[in-house]
């Protein structure tokens, strides 16, 4: 019986992976992991698939252990692991609380690594891992510093892992879309912190996920979905960081200082 484990399945990119994988008919049972159990239950009903709903806050040890216990009890044959739980907060260094900073790292990095490590022993031959990176991982991004740094980690981690797993017939793909039409951007400014001027064009979730599944099946280490993210990736290799950072500040965010920082200076 082939299983797909999808974190972040309660919305956005994670739920779109579930939609598209369910149409391929390769998966016998889905394991959906996120905090909103009702949304995942509704998704399972919408898709008419067999699903195990794991309501878990993956920033907590308790949440991580729920997935660990399910793996140890059921010893599934995992065909796909998709780590799509994640969030990012825009803001100057002193506008984002330590708690939010730690949660971003815990979810985007620590949970992703732990879930990958604990799932690999259960992956079947031909199994595929998809880790959510971002176009943000190609350039240092002031006012998005923790998020973009967490995604750099994901990129290096996944590329290295893909190499290590090749000999076992398992492949890992780092998915680096540009800005996708989900609730992500709305949530990232929800705390009243820095608002990006323009994040257009927003990409269709359906299109980018389709491209990623193709890249994953082919065993690619990375999937960059659209022209401007491909350009970003190329520029990263050719242009010094300081110039790219200026482009980011000028085109997307603009220079800013928080009120507190201004007062202290
Ligand atoms: N949208 C973009 O523009 C974009 C671009 C590049 C990369 N990405 C990456 O793609 C991934 C998915 O983002 P999205 O666009 O689909 O955002 P989204 O619509 O906000 O979905 C985020 C998912 O993460 C889950 N999540 C958040 N906090 C969690 C926690 N503490 N424990 C467990 N699950 C948690 C959410 O579920 P619950 O709230 O139910 O827990 C939700 O299912 C993220 O890693 C993001 O960094 C997004």
Tab-separated table of C-alpha atoms and ligand atoms in Angstrom:
chain	number	residue	atom	x	y	z
A	1	UNK	CA	0.000	0.000	0.000
A	2	UNK	CA	1.533	3.327	-1.109
A	3	UNK	CA	1.277	6.291	1.227
A	4	UNK	CA	1.769	10.012	0.620
A	5	UNK	CA	2.580	12.110	3.681
A	6	UNK	CA	1.836	15.791	3.135
A	7	UNK	CA	2.472	18.443	5.775
A	8	UNK	CA	0.694	21.746	5.308
A	9	UNK	CA	-2.190	19.820	3.723
A	10	UNK	CA	-4.784	22.129	5.286
A	11	UNK	CA	-4.239	24.796	2.629
A	12	UNK	CA	-2.240	26.375	-0.182
A	13	UNK	CA	0.532	24.396	-1.813
A	14	UNK	CA	0.183	21.313	0.432
A	15	UNK	CA	-3.497	20.802	-0.401
A	16	UNK	CA	-2.795	21.319	-4.113
A	17	UNK	CA	-0.223	18.496	-3.981
A	18	UNK	CA	-2.929	16.293	-2.449
A	19	UNK	CA	-5.393	17.256	-5.215
A	20	UNK	CA	-2.966	16.470	-8.014
A	21	UNK	CA	-1.510	13.280	-6.506
A	22	UNK	CA	-5.022	11.948	-5.886
A	23	UNK	CA	-5.749	12.300	-9.627
A	24	UNK	CA	-2.665	10.277	-10.580
A	25	UNK	CA	-4.042	7.195	-8.845
A	26	UNK	CA	-0.632	6.205	-7.425
A	27	UNK	CA	-1.534	6.656	-3.767
A	28	UNK	CA	-3.621	4.276	-1.646
A	29	UNK	CA	-3.698	6.435	1.485
A	30	UNK	CA	-2.829	10.032	2.325
A	31	UNK	CA	-1.509	11.229	5.643
A	32	UNK	CA	-2.374	14.890	6.046
A	33	UNK	CA	-0.457	16.816	8.711
A	34	UNK	CA	-1.132	20.387	9.934
A	35	UNK	CA	-2.949	22.097	12.811
A	36	UNK	CA	-6.374	22.588	11.164
A	37	UNK	CA	-7.888	19.107	11.337
A	38	UNK	CA	-11.283	20.241	10.023
A	39	UNK	CA	-9.757	21.637	6.806
A	40	UNK	CA	-7.815	18.412	6.193
A	41	UNK	CA	-10.923	16.328	6.843
A	42	UNK	CA	-12.823	18.484	4.338
A	43	UNK	CA	-10.030	18.004	1.783
A	44	UNK	CA	-10.134	14.220	2.202
A	45	UNK	CA	-13.911	14.282	1.666
A	46	UNK	CA	-13.594	16.599	-1.360
A	47	UNK	CA	-11.046	14.270	-2.971
A	48	UNK	CA	-12.773	11.075	-1.886
A	49	UNK	CA	-9.490	9.588	-0.690
A	50	UNK	CA	-8.558	7.402	2.254
A	51	UNK	CA	-6.785	9.737	4.654
A	52	UNK	CA	-5.227	9.726	8.079
A	53	UNK	CA	-5.609	13.176	9.587
A	54	UNK	CA	-2.776	14.105	11.942
A	55	UNK	CA	-3.562	17.338	13.737
A	56	UNK	CA	-0.144	18.540	14.833
A	57	UNK	CA	1.673	21.760	15.572
A	58	UNK	CA	5.017	20.914	14.001
A	59	UNK	CA	6.830	23.618	15.944
A	60	UNK	CA	6.319	21.440	19.036
A	61	UNK	CA	7.966	18.190	20.064
A	62	UNK	CA	4.516	16.783	20.766
A	63	UNK	CA	3.443	17.526	17.181
A	64	UNK	CA	6.552	15.936	15.671
A	65	UNK	CA	6.074	12.869	17.883
A	66	UNK	CA	2.526	12.356	16.593
A	67	UNK	CA	3.966	11.694	13.129
A	68	UNK	CA	6.796	9.579	14.570
A	69	UNK	CA	4.317	7.404	16.492
A	70	UNK	CA	2.115	6.930	13.409
A	71	UNK	CA	5.162	5.793	11.399
A	72	UNK	CA	6.371	3.410	14.100
A	73	UNK	CA	2.923	1.911	14.594
A	74	UNK	CA	1.880	1.528	10.969
A	75	UNK	CA	5.261	0.988	9.278
A	76	UNK	CA	3.902	2.332	5.974
A	77	UNK	CA	5.453	2.165	2.522
A	78	UNK	CA	5.883	5.829	1.701
A	79	UNK	CA	5.837	6.857	-1.952
A	80	UNK	CA	5.773	10.636	-1.412
A	81	UNK	CA	6.807	12.821	1.486
A	82	UNK	CA	5.941	16.464	0.891
A	83	UNK	CA	7.001	18.956	3.540
A	84	UNK	CA	4.823	21.978	2.748
A	85	UNK	CA	4.181	23.330	6.252
A	86	UNK	CA	5.926	26.665	6.578
A	87	UNK	CA	5.550	30.370	7.142
A	88	UNK	CA	7.512	33.595	6.832
A	89	UNK	CA	7.179	36.979	8.496
A	90	UNK	CA	8.183	40.203	6.794
A	91	UNK	CA	9.658	42.812	9.098
A	92	UNK	CA	12.767	44.521	10.426
A	93	UNK	CA	14.831	42.515	12.897
A	94	UNK	CA	13.227	44.215	15.896
A	95	UNK	CA	9.672	43.997	14.592
A	96	UNK	CA	9.464	40.223	14.808
A	97	UNK	CA	9.370	38.673	18.256
A	98	UNK	CA	11.905	36.078	19.365
A	99	UNK	CA	9.044	33.620	19.654
A	100	UNK	CA	8.100	34.102	15.970
A	101	UNK	CA	11.744	33.879	14.907
A	102	UNK	CA	12.182	30.560	16.699
A	103	UNK	CA	8.886	29.211	15.354
A	104	UNK	CA	9.911	30.052	11.780
A	105	UNK	CA	13.163	28.142	12.218
A	106	UNK	CA	11.448	25.282	14.049
A	107	UNK	CA	8.840	24.809	11.330
A	108	UNK	CA	10.735	25.651	8.128
A	109	UNK	CA	13.960	23.882	9.128
A	110	UNK	CA	13.787	21.657	12.217
A	111	UNK	CA	10.406	20.009	11.563
A	112	UNK	CA	11.232	19.517	7.882
A	113	UNK	CA	14.521	17.783	8.701
A	114	UNK	CA	13.073	15.627	11.498
A	115	UNK	CA	10.116	14.480	9.420
A	116	UNK	CA	12.406	13.672	6.507
A	117	UNK	CA	14.822	11.686	8.682
A	118	UNK	CA	12.114	9.689	10.387
A	119	UNK	CA	10.329	8.932	7.088
A	120	UNK	CA	13.301	7.869	4.920
A	121	UNK	CA	13.495	4.353	6.456
A	122	UNK	CA	9.889	3.808	5.343
A	123	UNK	CA	10.325	5.026	1.774
A	124	UNK	CA	9.720	2.521	-0.968
A	125	UNK	CA	11.970	2.085	-4.002
A	126	UNK	CA	11.209	4.993	-6.339
A	127	UNK	CA	10.008	7.068	-3.382
A	128	UNK	CA	10.052	10.837	-3.716
A	129	UNK	CA	10.640	13.629	-1.190
A	130	UNK	CA	9.598	17.201	-1.963
A	131	UNK	CA	10.887	19.905	0.377
A	132	UNK	CA	9.452	23.404	0.164
A	133	UNK	CA	12.235	25.850	-0.512
A	134	UNK	CA	11.486	29.184	-2.156
A	135	UNK	CA	12.736	31.662	-4.738
A	136	UNK	CA	13.786	33.562	-1.577
A	137	UNK	CA	16.676	31.178	-1.069
A	138	UNK	CA	18.779	32.626	-3.902
A	139	UNK	CA	19.419	36.107	-2.494
A	140	UNK	CA	19.996	37.633	0.958
A	141	UNK	CA	16.707	39.402	1.716
A	142	UNK	CA	16.687	42.199	4.304
A	143	UNK	CA	13.356	42.369	6.187
A	144	UNK	CA	12.712	38.739	5.296
A	145	UNK	CA	15.979	37.552	6.799
A	146	UNK	CA	14.937	34.516	8.874
A	147	UNK	CA	12.578	33.198	6.228
A	148	UNK	CA	15.027	33.484	3.341
A	149	UNK	CA	17.831	32.000	5.459
A	150	UNK	CA	15.630	29.063	6.463
A	151	UNK	CA	15.022	28.362	2.785
A	152	UNK	CA	18.760	28.469	1.966
A	153	UNK	CA	19.126	25.672	4.505
A	154	UNK	CA	16.344	23.693	2.821
A	155	UNK	CA	17.975	24.088	-0.600
A	156	UNK	CA	21.419	22.859	0.479
A	157	UNK	CA	19.966	20.122	2.661
A	158	UNK	CA	17.732	18.769	-0.112
A	159	UNK	CA	20.389	18.860	-2.831
A	160	UNK	CA	22.799	16.972	-0.561
A	161	UNK	CA	20.160	14.477	0.452
A	162	UNK	CA	19.170	13.859	-3.160
A	163	UNK	CA	22.731	12.783	-3.843
A	164	UNK	CA	22.866	10.506	-0.789
A	165	UNK	CA	19.526	8.829	-1.524
A	166	UNK	CA	20.132	8.162	-5.226
A	167	UNK	CA	21.705	4.774	-4.520
A	168	UNK	CA	18.545	3.676	-2.666
A	169	UNK	CA	16.266	4.637	-5.559
A	170	UNK	CA	14.800	7.544	-3.599
A	171	UNK	CA	15.094	11.176	-4.749
A	172	UNK	CA	14.645	14.516	-3.007
A	173	UNK	CA	13.572	17.709	-4.796
A	174	UNK	CA	13.746	21.230	-3.424
A	175	UNK	CA	10.738	23.109	-4.757
A	176	UNK	CA	11.542	26.801	-5.304
A	177	UNK	CA	8.510	28.605	-6.686
A	178	UNK	CA	8.202	32.367	-6.961
A	179	UNK	CA	5.273	34.068	-5.203
A	180	UNK	CA	2.302	31.735	-5.360
A	181	UNK	CA	-1.370	32.535	-4.957
A	182	UNK	CA	-2.050	31.137	-1.465
A	183	UNK	CA	-2.713	32.596	1.984
A	184	UNK	CA	1.030	32.728	2.635
A	185	UNK	CA	1.622	36.417	1.775
A	186	UNK	CA	-1.453	37.597	3.673
A	187	UNK	CA	-0.321	35.740	6.791
A	188	UNK	CA	3.254	37.009	6.467
A	189	UNK	CA	2.188	40.608	7.044
A	190	UNK	CA	-0.567	39.822	9.504
A	191	UNK	CA	1.304	41.085	12.535
A	192	UNK	CA	1.266	44.615	11.198
A	193	UNK	CA	4.905	44.442	10.153
A	194	UNK	CA	6.560	45.479	6.878
A	195	UNK	CA	4.335	45.208	3.839
A	196	UNK	CA	6.024	44.408	0.547
A	197	UNK	CA	5.178	46.922	-2.187
A	198	UNK	CA	4.696	44.399	-4.958
A	199	UNK	CA	4.821	40.655	-5.131
A	200	UNK	CA	3.437	40.307	-8.626
A	201	UNK	CA	2.860	38.304	-10.665
A	202	UNK	CA	1.447	35.743	-8.258
A	203	UNK	CA	1.759	32.267	-9.747
A	204	UNK	CA	-1.052	29.750	-10.027
A	205	UNK	CA	-0.720	27.110	-7.332
A	206	UNK	CA	-2.045	24.480	-9.723
A	207	UNK	CA	0.571	25.218	-12.400
A	208	UNK	CA	3.597	25.313	-10.107
A	209	UNK	CA	2.636	22.128	-8.270
A	210	UNK	CA	2.150	20.332	-11.598
A	211	UNK	CA	5.675	21.344	-12.642
A	212	UNK	CA	7.086	20.224	-9.328
A	213	UNK	CA	5.502	16.769	-9.474
A	214	UNK	CA	7.028	16.301	-12.951
A	215	UNK	CA	10.464	17.398	-11.710
A	216	UNK	CA	10.174	15.128	-8.676
A	217	UNK	CA	9.237	12.085	-10.758
A	218	UNK	CA	12.282	12.788	-12.953
A	219	UNK	CA	14.423	12.849	-9.795
A	220	UNK	CA	15.555	16.492	-10.135
A	221	UNK	CA	17.316	17.972	-7.103
A	222	UNK	CA	15.624	21.339	-7.573
A	223	UNK	CA	12.531	22.690	-9.268
A	224	UNK	CA	12.379	26.372	-10.202
A	225	UNK	CA	9.006	27.031	-11.755
A	226	UNK	CA	8.821	30.317	-13.617
A	227	UNK	CA	10.903	32.754	-15.625
A	228	UNK	CA	11.580	35.375	-12.968
A	229	UNK	CA	12.642	32.827	-10.366
A	230	UNK	CA	14.884	31.175	-12.984
A	231	UNK	CA	16.348	34.626	-13.703
A	232	UNK	CA	16.866	35.189	-9.970
A	233	UNK	CA	18.643	31.850	-9.733
A	234	UNK	CA	20.926	32.676	-12.684
A	235	UNK	CA	21.671	36.191	-11.396
A	236	UNK	CA	22.574	34.744	-8.009
A	237	UNK	CA	25.433	32.862	-9.638
A	238	UNK	CA	26.654	35.842	-11.691
A	239	UNK	CA	25.937	39.040	-9.769
A	240	UNK	CA	27.371	40.088	-6.361
A	241	UNK	CA	24.980	39.803	-3.406
A	242	UNK	CA	25.071	43.520	-2.646
A	243	UNK	CA	23.580	44.374	-6.055
A	244	UNK	CA	20.846	41.761	-5.763
A	245	UNK	CA	19.997	43.000	-2.291
A	246	UNK	CA	19.649	46.554	-3.665
A	247	UNK	CA	17.327	45.250	-6.372
A	248	UNK	CA	15.190	43.531	-3.731
A	249	UNK	CA	15.024	46.650	-1.602
A	250	UNK	CA	14.300	48.931	-4.524
A	251	UNK	CA	11.855	46.794	-6.421
A	252	UNK	CA	10.048	44.919	-3.722
A	253	UNK	CA	10.294	46.268	-0.237
A	254	UNK	CA	12.063	49.610	-0.091
A	255	UNK	CA	14.405	50.652	2.715
A	256	UNK	CA	12.769	50.895	6.100
A	257	UNK	CA	13.572	51.364	9.730
A	258	UNK	CA	11.250	50.431	12.511
A	259	UNK	CA	10.025	53.160	14.834
A	260	UNK	CA	11.992	51.706	17.729
A	261	UNK	CA	15.214	51.557	15.715
A	262	UNK	CA	14.784	55.178	14.548
A	263	UNK	CA	14.263	56.375	18.118
A	264	UNK	CA	17.347	54.601	19.378
A	265	UNK	CA	19.519	55.993	16.563
B	1	LIG	N1	3.010	31.074	-1.357
B	1	LIG	C1	4.194	31.466	-1.744
B	1	LIG	O1	4.365	32.517	-2.369
B	1	LIG	C2	5.380	30.582	-1.472
B	1	LIG	C3	6.522	30.771	-2.247
B	1	LIG	C4	7.617	29.974	-2.023
B	1	LIG	C5	7.591	29.009	-1.035
B	1	LIG	N2	6.487	28.842	-0.288
B	1	LIG	C6	6.518	27.817	0.763
B	1	LIG	O2	5.499	26.877	0.530
B	1	LIG	C7	5.080	26.293	1.771
B	1	LIG	C8	3.572	26.323	1.818
B	1	LIG	O3	3.156	27.661	1.779
B	1	LIG	P1	1.729	28.091	1.235
B	1	LIG	O4	1.949	29.128	0.221
B	1	LIG	O5	0.919	26.915	0.922
B	1	LIG	O6	1.197	28.812	2.541
B	1	LIG	P2	-0.180	28.661	3.344
B	1	LIG	O7	-1.326	28.682	2.414
B	1	LIG	O8	-0.098	29.690	4.416
B	1	LIG	O9	-0.071	27.200	3.986
B	1	LIG	C9	0.848	26.934	5.007
B	1	LIG	C10	0.588	25.549	5.549
B	1	LIG	O10	1.502	25.344	6.628
B	1	LIG	C11	0.770	24.840	7.749
B	1	LIG	N3	1.373	25.257	9.009
B	1	LIG	C12	1.623	26.524	9.425
B	1	LIG	N4	2.104	26.519	10.679
B	1	LIG	C13	2.137	25.214	11.058
B	1	LIG	C14	2.538	24.543	12.246
B	1	LIG	N5	2.963	25.237	13.320
B	1	LIG	N6	2.459	23.196	12.294
B	1	LIG	C15	2.009	22.489	11.219
B	1	LIG	N7	1.650	23.052	10.065
B	1	LIG	C16	1.701	24.401	9.997
B	1	LIG	C17	-0.615	25.463	7.603
B	1	LIG	O11	-1.586	24.669	8.263
B	1	LIG	P3	-2.258	25.007	9.684
B	1	LIG	O12	-2.382	26.474	9.803
B	1	LIG	O13	-3.541	24.260	9.610
B	1	LIG	O14	-1.337	24.399	10.703
B	1	LIG	C18	-0.818	25.397	6.091
B	1	LIG	O15	-1.339	24.143	5.734
B	1	LIG	C19	5.805	27.075	2.860
B	1	LIG	O16	6.933	26.361	3.281
B	1	LIG	C20	6.246	28.352	2.158
B	1	LIG	O17	7.420	28.849	2.729
B	1	LIG	C21	5.369	29.595	-0.483
